Short mmCIF file of C-alpha atoms and ligand atoms in Angstrom, two decimals:
data_model
loop_
_atom_site.label_atom_id
_atom_site.label_comp_id
_atom_site.label_asym_id
_atom_site.label_seq_id
_atom_site.Cartn_x
_atom_site.Cartn_y
_atom_site.Cartn_z
CA MET A 244 0.01 -0.01 0.00
CA LYS A 245 1.68 3.22 -1.15
CA THR A 246 0.56 6.49 0.30
CA GLY A 247 1.08 8.28 -3.04
CA LEU A 248 3.81 10.61 -1.84
CA THR A 249 6.59 11.67 -4.19
CA THR A 250 9.82 10.66 -2.52
CA GLN A 251 12.67 13.06 -3.31
CA ILE A 252 16.21 11.67 -3.33
CA LEU A 253 19.02 14.15 -2.78
CA PRO A 254 22.77 13.59 -2.60
CA ALA A 255 24.13 14.46 0.86
CA GLY A 256 25.33 18.05 1.11
CA GLU A 257 24.36 21.42 2.50
CA ALA A 258 21.22 21.76 0.42
CA ALA A 259 19.97 18.28 1.29
CA VAL A 260 20.62 18.85 5.00
CA ALA A 261 18.69 22.14 4.94
CA ASP A 262 15.81 20.46 3.08
CA ALA A 263 15.86 17.58 5.56
CA ALA A 264 15.62 19.96 8.55
CA ARG A 265 12.76 21.90 6.93
CA CYS A 266 10.92 18.72 6.09
CA LEU A 267 11.28 17.35 9.65
CA ALA A 268 10.05 20.65 11.09
CA ALA A 269 6.98 20.42 8.85
CA GLY A 270 6.13 16.94 10.14
CA GLY A 271 7.72 15.10 7.22
CA LEU A 272 9.56 11.79 7.02
CA VAL A 273 13.22 11.88 6.02
CA ALA A 274 15.61 8.90 5.57
CA PHE A 275 19.25 9.64 6.22
CA PRO A 276 22.43 7.61 6.77
CA THR A 277 23.80 6.84 10.22
CA GLU A 278 27.01 4.89 10.68
CA THR A 279 24.99 1.75 11.54
CA VAL A 280 22.12 1.66 9.07
CA TYR A 281 19.86 4.21 7.30
CA GLY A 282 17.28 5.69 9.68
CA LEU A 283 13.81 7.05 8.90
CA GLY A 284 13.59 10.27 10.84
CA ALA A 285 10.63 12.24 12.24
CA ASP A 286 10.31 15.07 14.70
CA ALA A 287 10.33 13.22 18.07
CA THR A 288 7.97 15.81 19.61
CA ASN A 289 5.34 15.61 16.86
CA PRO A 290 2.78 12.81 17.42
CA ALA A 291 1.22 13.25 13.95
CA ALA A 292 4.62 12.81 12.28
CA ILE A 293 5.35 9.75 14.42
CA ALA A 294 1.96 8.24 13.53
CA ARG A 295 2.84 8.71 9.82
CA LEU A 296 6.22 7.08 10.46
CA TYR A 297 4.69 3.96 12.00
CA GLN A 298 2.29 3.79 9.07
CA ALA A 299 5.03 4.24 6.43
CA LYS A 300 7.01 1.36 7.94
CA GLY A 301 3.94 -0.82 8.58
CA ARG A 302 5.29 -1.08 12.14
CA PRO A 303 3.21 -2.21 15.10
CA SER A 304 2.88 0.90 17.23
CA PHE A 305 3.81 -0.90 20.45
CA ASN A 306 7.37 -1.04 19.18
CA PRO A 307 9.11 2.10 20.48
CA LEU A 308 11.62 4.25 18.64
CA ILE A 309 15.16 5.55 19.34
CA ALA A 310 15.44 9.32 19.87
CA HIS A 311 18.57 10.63 18.12
CA VAL A 312 20.17 13.72 19.58
CA SER A 313 23.28 15.70 18.75
CA ASP A 314 25.11 15.35 22.07
CA LEU A 315 24.92 14.26 25.70
CA SER A 316 23.55 17.57 26.96
CA ALA A 317 20.63 17.29 24.50
CA GLY A 318 20.13 13.73 25.76
CA MET A 319 20.02 14.93 29.34
CA ARG A 320 16.99 17.07 28.53
CA ILE A 321 14.93 13.97 27.70
CA ALA A 322 16.36 11.27 30.00
CA ARG A 323 17.93 10.85 33.43
CA PHE A 324 21.52 9.69 33.23
CA ASP A 325 22.97 7.95 36.29
CA ALA A 326 26.73 7.49 36.73
CA THR A 327 26.79 4.34 34.58
CA ALA A 328 24.86 5.95 31.74
CA THR A 329 27.07 9.00 31.83
CA ALA A 330 30.21 6.88 31.73
CA LEU A 331 28.92 4.92 28.72
CA ALA A 332 27.83 8.09 26.92
CA ASN A 333 31.20 9.71 27.47
CA ALA A 334 33.05 6.63 26.28
CA PHE A 335 31.00 5.82 23.18
CA TRP A 336 29.01 8.81 21.90
CA PRO A 337 28.91 9.72 19.14
CA GLY A 338 28.74 6.08 18.07
CA PRO A 339 26.75 2.86 17.66
CA LEU A 340 25.39 2.65 21.20
CA THR A 341 21.77 3.26 22.30
CA LEU A 342 20.94 3.72 26.00
CA VAL A 343 17.51 2.99 27.45
CA LEU A 344 16.97 5.39 30.35
CA PRO A 345 14.17 6.79 32.54
CA LYS A 346 12.45 9.79 30.88
CA THR A 347 12.80 13.17 32.50
CA GLN A 348 9.62 14.73 33.89
CA ASP A 349 9.39 17.22 31.01
CA CYS A 350 10.69 14.85 28.32
CA ALA A 351 9.62 16.35 24.98
CA VAL A 352 9.57 12.99 23.15
CA ALA A 353 5.98 12.11 22.29
CA ASP A 354 4.40 9.18 24.17
CA LEU A 355 3.63 7.58 20.85
CA ALA A 356 7.35 7.29 20.15
CA THR A 357 8.07 5.54 23.43
CA ALA A 358 4.99 3.37 23.11
CA GLY A 359 3.78 4.46 26.52
CA LEU A 360 6.90 3.23 28.40
CA ASP A 361 8.42 5.39 31.11
CA THR A 362 11.81 4.88 29.54
CA VAL A 363 13.27 6.34 26.35
CA ALA A 364 15.98 4.98 24.02
CA ILE A 365 18.62 7.57 23.08
CA ARG A 366 21.55 7.61 20.75
CA VAL A 367 24.05 10.16 19.43
CA PRO A 368 25.01 8.96 15.94
CA ALA A 369 28.52 9.47 14.53
CA HIS A 370 27.74 9.75 10.80
CA PRO A 371 28.49 13.27 9.57
CA VAL A 372 25.21 13.45 7.56
CA ALA A 373 23.11 12.38 10.58
CA ARG A 374 24.95 14.85 12.75
CA ALA A 375 24.43 17.64 10.25
CA VAL A 376 20.67 16.88 10.04
CA LEU A 377 20.35 16.82 13.84
CA HIS A 378 22.25 20.07 14.15
CA ALA A 379 20.20 21.81 11.49
CA PHE A 380 16.88 20.56 12.90
CA GLY A 381 17.85 21.41 16.47
CA GLY A 382 15.72 18.87 18.34
CA PRO A 383 15.40 15.13 18.97
CA VAL A 384 14.64 13.00 15.90
CA VAL A 385 13.15 9.55 16.24
CA ALA A 386 14.59 7.19 13.63
CA PRO A 387 13.92 3.49 13.30
CA SER A 388 15.76 1.65 10.53
CA ALA A 389 14.42 2.88 7.20
CA ASN A 390 12.93 -0.41 6.02
CA LEU A 391 9.45 -1.85 5.90
CA SER A 392 8.70 -3.64 9.17
CA GLY A 393 9.98 -7.21 8.97
CA HIS A 394 12.59 -6.54 6.26
CA VAL A 395 16.34 -6.37 6.87
CA SER A 396 17.69 -2.90 7.67
CA PRO A 397 18.90 -0.70 4.79
CA THR A 398 22.63 0.00 4.39
CA THR A 399 22.31 2.06 1.15
CA ALA A 400 19.90 4.69 -0.14
CA ALA A 401 18.83 2.24 -2.84
CA HIS A 402 17.63 -0.19 -0.16
CA VAL A 403 15.57 2.59 1.41
CA GLN A 404 14.11 3.49 -1.96
CA SER A 405 13.10 -0.07 -2.77
CA ASP A 406 11.19 -0.37 0.57
CA LEU A 407 9.82 3.14 1.12
CA ALA A 408 9.53 5.08 -2.18
CA GLY A 409 6.05 6.62 -2.33
CA ARG A 410 5.69 6.41 1.48
CA ILE A 411 8.16 9.03 2.73
CA ASP A 412 9.14 12.59 1.77
CA LEU A 413 12.92 12.59 1.34
CA ILE A 414 15.90 10.30 1.17
CA VAL A 415 19.33 11.85 1.76
CA ASP A 416 21.83 9.65 -0.07
CA GLY A 417 25.15 9.57 1.83
CA GLY A 418 26.46 6.35 0.22
CA ALA A 419 26.91 2.98 1.91
CA VAL A 420 27.09 2.96 5.71
CA THR A 421 30.24 1.77 7.47
CA VAL A 422 29.08 -0.40 10.39
CA GLY A 423 26.21 -2.24 8.71
CA VAL A 424 24.34 -3.62 11.78
CA GLU A 425 22.14 -1.59 14.13
CA SER A 426 23.39 -0.01 17.35
CA THR A 427 24.00 -2.03 20.48
CA ILE A 428 21.20 -1.31 22.99
CA VAL A 429 21.96 -1.23 26.72
CA GLY A 430 19.20 -0.81 29.29
CA CYS A 431 20.51 1.25 32.18
CA PHE A 432 18.47 -0.54 34.83
CA ASP A 433 19.70 -1.53 38.33
CA ALA A 434 22.25 -3.66 36.51
CA PRO A 435 23.08 -2.52 32.98
CA MET A 436 21.59 -5.04 30.56
CA LEU A 437 22.36 -5.95 26.96
CA LEU A 438 18.99 -5.57 25.16
CA ARG A 439 20.32 -5.92 21.61
CA PRO A 440 23.83 -6.88 20.45
CA GLY A 441 24.91 -4.49 17.67
CA GLY A 442 27.62 -2.36 16.14
CA LEU A 443 29.48 -1.77 19.42
CA PRO A 444 30.90 -5.11 20.64
CA ARG A 445 29.85 -6.15 24.18
CA GLY A 446 33.50 -6.47 25.27
CA GLU A 447 34.17 -2.77 24.75
CA ILE A 448 31.18 -1.87 26.91
CA GLU A 449 32.12 -4.32 29.64
CA ARG A 450 35.66 -2.89 29.72
CA VAL A 451 34.25 0.59 30.58
CA LEU A 452 31.76 -0.87 33.10
CA GLY A 453 34.37 -3.07 34.74
CA ARG A 454 31.82 -5.87 34.83
CA ALA A 455 29.72 -8.10 32.63
CA LEU A 456 26.44 -6.81 31.15
CA ALA A 457 23.35 -8.48 32.51
CA GLN A 458 21.68 -10.81 30.02
CA MET A 459 18.01 -10.36 29.04
CA PRO A 460 15.83 -13.06 30.65
CA ASP A 461 14.63 -15.59 28.05
CA ASP A 462 10.99 -14.75 28.60
CA ALA A 463 11.51 -10.94 28.50
CA ASN A 464 9.66 -10.55 25.25
CA SER A 465 6.93 -13.14 25.73
CA ASP A 466 4.42 -10.48 26.77
CA ASN A 467 3.91 -8.55 23.56
CA THR A 468 2.23 -5.59 25.23
CA GLN A 469 5.26 -4.51 27.29
CA PRO A 470 8.36 -6.35 26.11
CA LEU A 471 11.80 -5.32 27.48
CA ALA A 472 13.25 -4.76 24.00
CA PRO A 473 10.11 -4.95 21.93
CA GLY A 474 11.86 -4.78 18.55
CA MET A 475 13.58 -8.03 19.29
CA LEU A 476 10.53 -10.02 18.24
CA ALA A 477 11.75 -13.23 16.66
CA SER A 478 10.41 -12.50 13.18
CA HIS A 479 12.17 -9.17 12.72
CA TYR A 480 14.88 -9.70 10.10
CA ALA A 481 13.47 -12.11 7.60
CA PRO A 482 14.24 -12.32 3.91
CA ARG A 483 11.60 -14.15 1.84
CA THR A 484 14.02 -16.96 1.01
CA LYS A 485 14.56 -19.62 3.65
CA VAL A 486 17.83 -19.18 5.58
CA LYS A 487 19.86 -22.20 6.80
CA LEU A 488 22.53 -21.54 9.41
CA ASN A 489 25.93 -23.15 10.02
CA ALA A 490 26.02 -24.73 6.59
CA ASP A 491 29.01 -27.06 6.04
CA ARG A 492 27.71 -28.17 2.62
CA ILE A 493 25.11 -26.95 0.18
CA GLU A 494 22.34 -28.68 -1.75
CA ALA A 495 21.37 -28.16 -5.37
CA GLY A 496 19.64 -24.81 -5.93
CA GLU A 497 20.84 -23.21 -2.74
CA ALA A 498 22.82 -19.96 -2.66
CA LEU A 499 25.82 -19.59 -0.36
CA LEU A 500 26.46 -16.76 2.07
CA ALA A 501 30.07 -17.39 2.92
CA PHE A 502 32.60 -16.16 5.53
CA GLY A 503 36.29 -16.74 5.06
CA SER A 504 37.13 -19.52 2.59
CA ASP A 505 34.07 -20.23 0.45
CA ARG A 506 34.99 -23.74 -0.67
CA VAL A 507 32.08 -25.81 0.60
CA PRO A 508 31.11 -29.34 -0.45
CA GLY A 509 28.20 -29.42 -2.85
CA ALA A 510 29.02 -26.10 -4.51
CA THR A 511 29.22 -26.13 -8.31
CA ALA A 512 30.30 -23.59 -10.92
CA SER A 513 26.70 -22.32 -11.10
CA THR A 514 26.26 -21.85 -7.30
CA ILE A 515 25.51 -18.26 -6.39
CA VAL A 516 28.07 -17.25 -3.75
CA MET A 517 28.40 -14.00 -1.88
CA ASN A 518 31.26 -13.82 0.63
CA LEU A 519 30.73 -11.56 3.69
CA SER A 520 34.52 -11.35 4.13
CA PRO A 521 36.94 -13.57 2.25
CA ARG A 522 39.68 -12.57 4.68
CA GLY A 523 37.47 -13.43 7.72
CA ASP A 524 37.10 -9.87 9.01
CA LEU A 525 34.00 -9.39 11.22
CA ALA A 526 33.75 -5.63 10.69
CA GLU A 527 33.74 -6.16 6.91
CA ALA A 528 31.17 -8.98 7.29
CA ALA A 529 28.86 -6.74 9.38
CA ALA A 530 29.05 -3.99 6.77
CA ASN A 531 28.10 -6.47 4.02
CA LEU A 532 25.49 -8.52 5.88
CA PHE A 533 22.16 -6.84 5.14
CA GLY A 534 23.00 -5.86 1.56
CA TYR A 535 24.04 -9.42 0.72
CA LEU A 536 20.90 -10.89 2.34
CA ARG A 537 18.81 -8.49 0.30
CA GLU A 538 20.64 -9.39 -2.90
CA LEU A 539 20.56 -13.15 -2.33
CA ASP A 540 16.83 -12.84 -1.60
CA THR A 541 16.29 -11.77 -5.25
CA LYS A 542 18.01 -14.79 -6.84
CA GLY A 543 15.16 -17.31 -6.60
CA ALA A 544 17.36 -19.75 -4.66
CA ARG A 545 15.71 -22.66 -2.76
CA ALA A 546 17.49 -21.48 0.38
CA ILE A 547 20.30 -19.24 1.50
CA ALA A 548 22.93 -21.46 3.17
CA VAL A 549 25.05 -19.47 5.62
CA MET A 550 28.49 -20.63 6.71
CA PRO A 551 29.35 -20.35 10.43
CA VAL A 552 30.49 -16.91 11.65
CA PRO A 553 32.61 -16.71 14.83
CA ASP A 554 30.62 -15.39 17.79
CA HIS A 555 33.11 -12.96 19.31
CA GLY A 556 33.22 -9.16 18.91
CA LEU A 557 30.86 -8.01 16.13
CA GLY A 558 30.10 -11.67 15.44
CA GLU A 559 27.56 -11.63 18.28
CA ALA A 560 25.42 -9.07 16.43
CA ILE A 561 25.92 -10.79 13.07
CA ASN A 562 24.83 -14.16 14.48
CA ASP A 563 21.86 -12.55 16.27
CA ARG A 564 20.61 -11.08 12.98
CA LEU A 565 21.27 -14.35 11.10
CA ARG A 566 19.30 -16.33 13.71
CA ARG A 567 16.33 -13.96 13.30
CA ALA A 568 16.61 -14.25 9.52
CA ALA A 569 16.55 -18.06 9.84
CA MET A 570 13.45 -18.06 12.08
CA GLY A 571 11.45 -16.63 9.18
CA ARG A 572 8.55 -14.28 9.26
CA GLU A 573 5.56 -15.36 11.31
O1 TXA B 877 21.42 1.69 14.69
C1 TXA B 877 20.27 1.89 15.05
O2 TXA B 877 19.92 1.78 16.22
C2 TXA B 877 19.26 2.35 14.00
C3 TXA B 877 19.71 3.74 13.49
C4 TXA B 877 18.77 4.31 12.49
O3 TXA B 877 19.94 4.57 14.56
N1 TXA B 877 17.95 2.37 14.52
C5 TXA B 877 17.27 1.27 14.82
O4 TXA B 877 15.96 1.49 15.23
O5 TXA B 877 17.72 0.15 14.71
P1 TXA B 877 14.86 0.39 15.29
O6 TXA B 877 13.59 1.13 15.56
O7 TXA B 877 14.90 -0.44 14.10
O8 TXA B 877 15.23 -0.42 16.58
C6 TXA B 877 15.07 0.20 17.84
C7 TXA B 877 15.04 -0.81 18.93
C8 TXA B 877 13.80 -1.67 18.88
O9 TXA B 877 14.19 -2.99 19.16
C9 TXA B 877 12.96 -1.11 20.04
O10 TXA B 877 12.08 -2.02 20.52
C10 TXA B 877 14.03 -0.71 21.01
O11 TXA B 877 15.02 -0.13 20.19
N2 TXA B 877 13.57 0.32 21.96
C11 TXA B 877 13.22 1.57 21.70
N3 TXA B 877 12.82 2.24 22.83
C12 TXA B 877 12.94 1.32 23.83
C13 TXA B 877 12.66 1.35 25.23
N4 TXA B 877 12.21 2.46 25.83
N5 TXA B 877 12.89 0.24 25.94
C14 TXA B 877 13.35 -0.87 25.35
N6 TXA B 877 13.65 -0.99 24.02
C15 TXA B 877 13.42 0.08 23.28
MG1 MG B 878 14.64 -1.99 12.62
#
């Protein structure tokens, strides 16, 4: 269902940033690059804009959004930072870390964006285009990944266009993103808790904390009305093609998503192969992951067979997204 909007696509630059800020102020929807994935931005204080955003993505409205701000002091106007949150913000912002914190009493972020929770997710992105848009707009911008709900997150402007053309006002094209998986989300509760592995490896956060992050309880998301990290619903990252994990051989008609050496039993000259990182580099694999899943999903393969990816560092986020892709859409 298209909403019949004309979606403008502008190359990143001063004119595009000024247009983006104007469009956000007028209640519009603007996609722009962050270092993790492309985000779909709306004025965080404008409930009508946020309602349009949920509609454009086809996203269940109980799934709350991340408020993007330009620096820690802007963050402190919408959320209460304890010593742990301040230490994490100082260590990793701007960067691929989102903190879930208690709202301040006069938090300007609309209730619709936080889905009625008394916490708010905040992030200061590092990408120069995102920073320029936030600076020009001058207020918090909610931005989920700029994909249709249930699709993999976009890492190029072309991905955004293929999901959202006709549904949003503007796409600022700043080229391919560098990190490629979404931000790591930490809930600053009594014990800081890893809510979503992502572009900042757990080990770096634990080094700053001086202790291990608490793990989300297994049943944290079983109650769909108030889940701890509601976006972590099992069916979130699914391509249409079936995904098979930890493949050590492939069957006829399957495509291969490789990591490291891509010589796998069963592969023939006609096997479609995309290699996340021939040299076995996890950062390179994260940057390629969503684009390669999207591309392999267009090949009409019987399944996408995925070779094992080591689980350390960025591998934790890569394997999390691959597991969700393999669970399929419900
Ligand atoms: O890298 C990223 O984080 C990207 C870029 C655009 O910044 N954004 C992104 O947003 O991935 P989204 O909406 O696709 O994922 C946000 C996640 C969801 O899982 C949501 O449930 C969770 O953050 N979240 C938001 N507010 C929350 C809250 N108050 N408590 C717990 N989880 C929250
Ligand atoms: Mg998303």
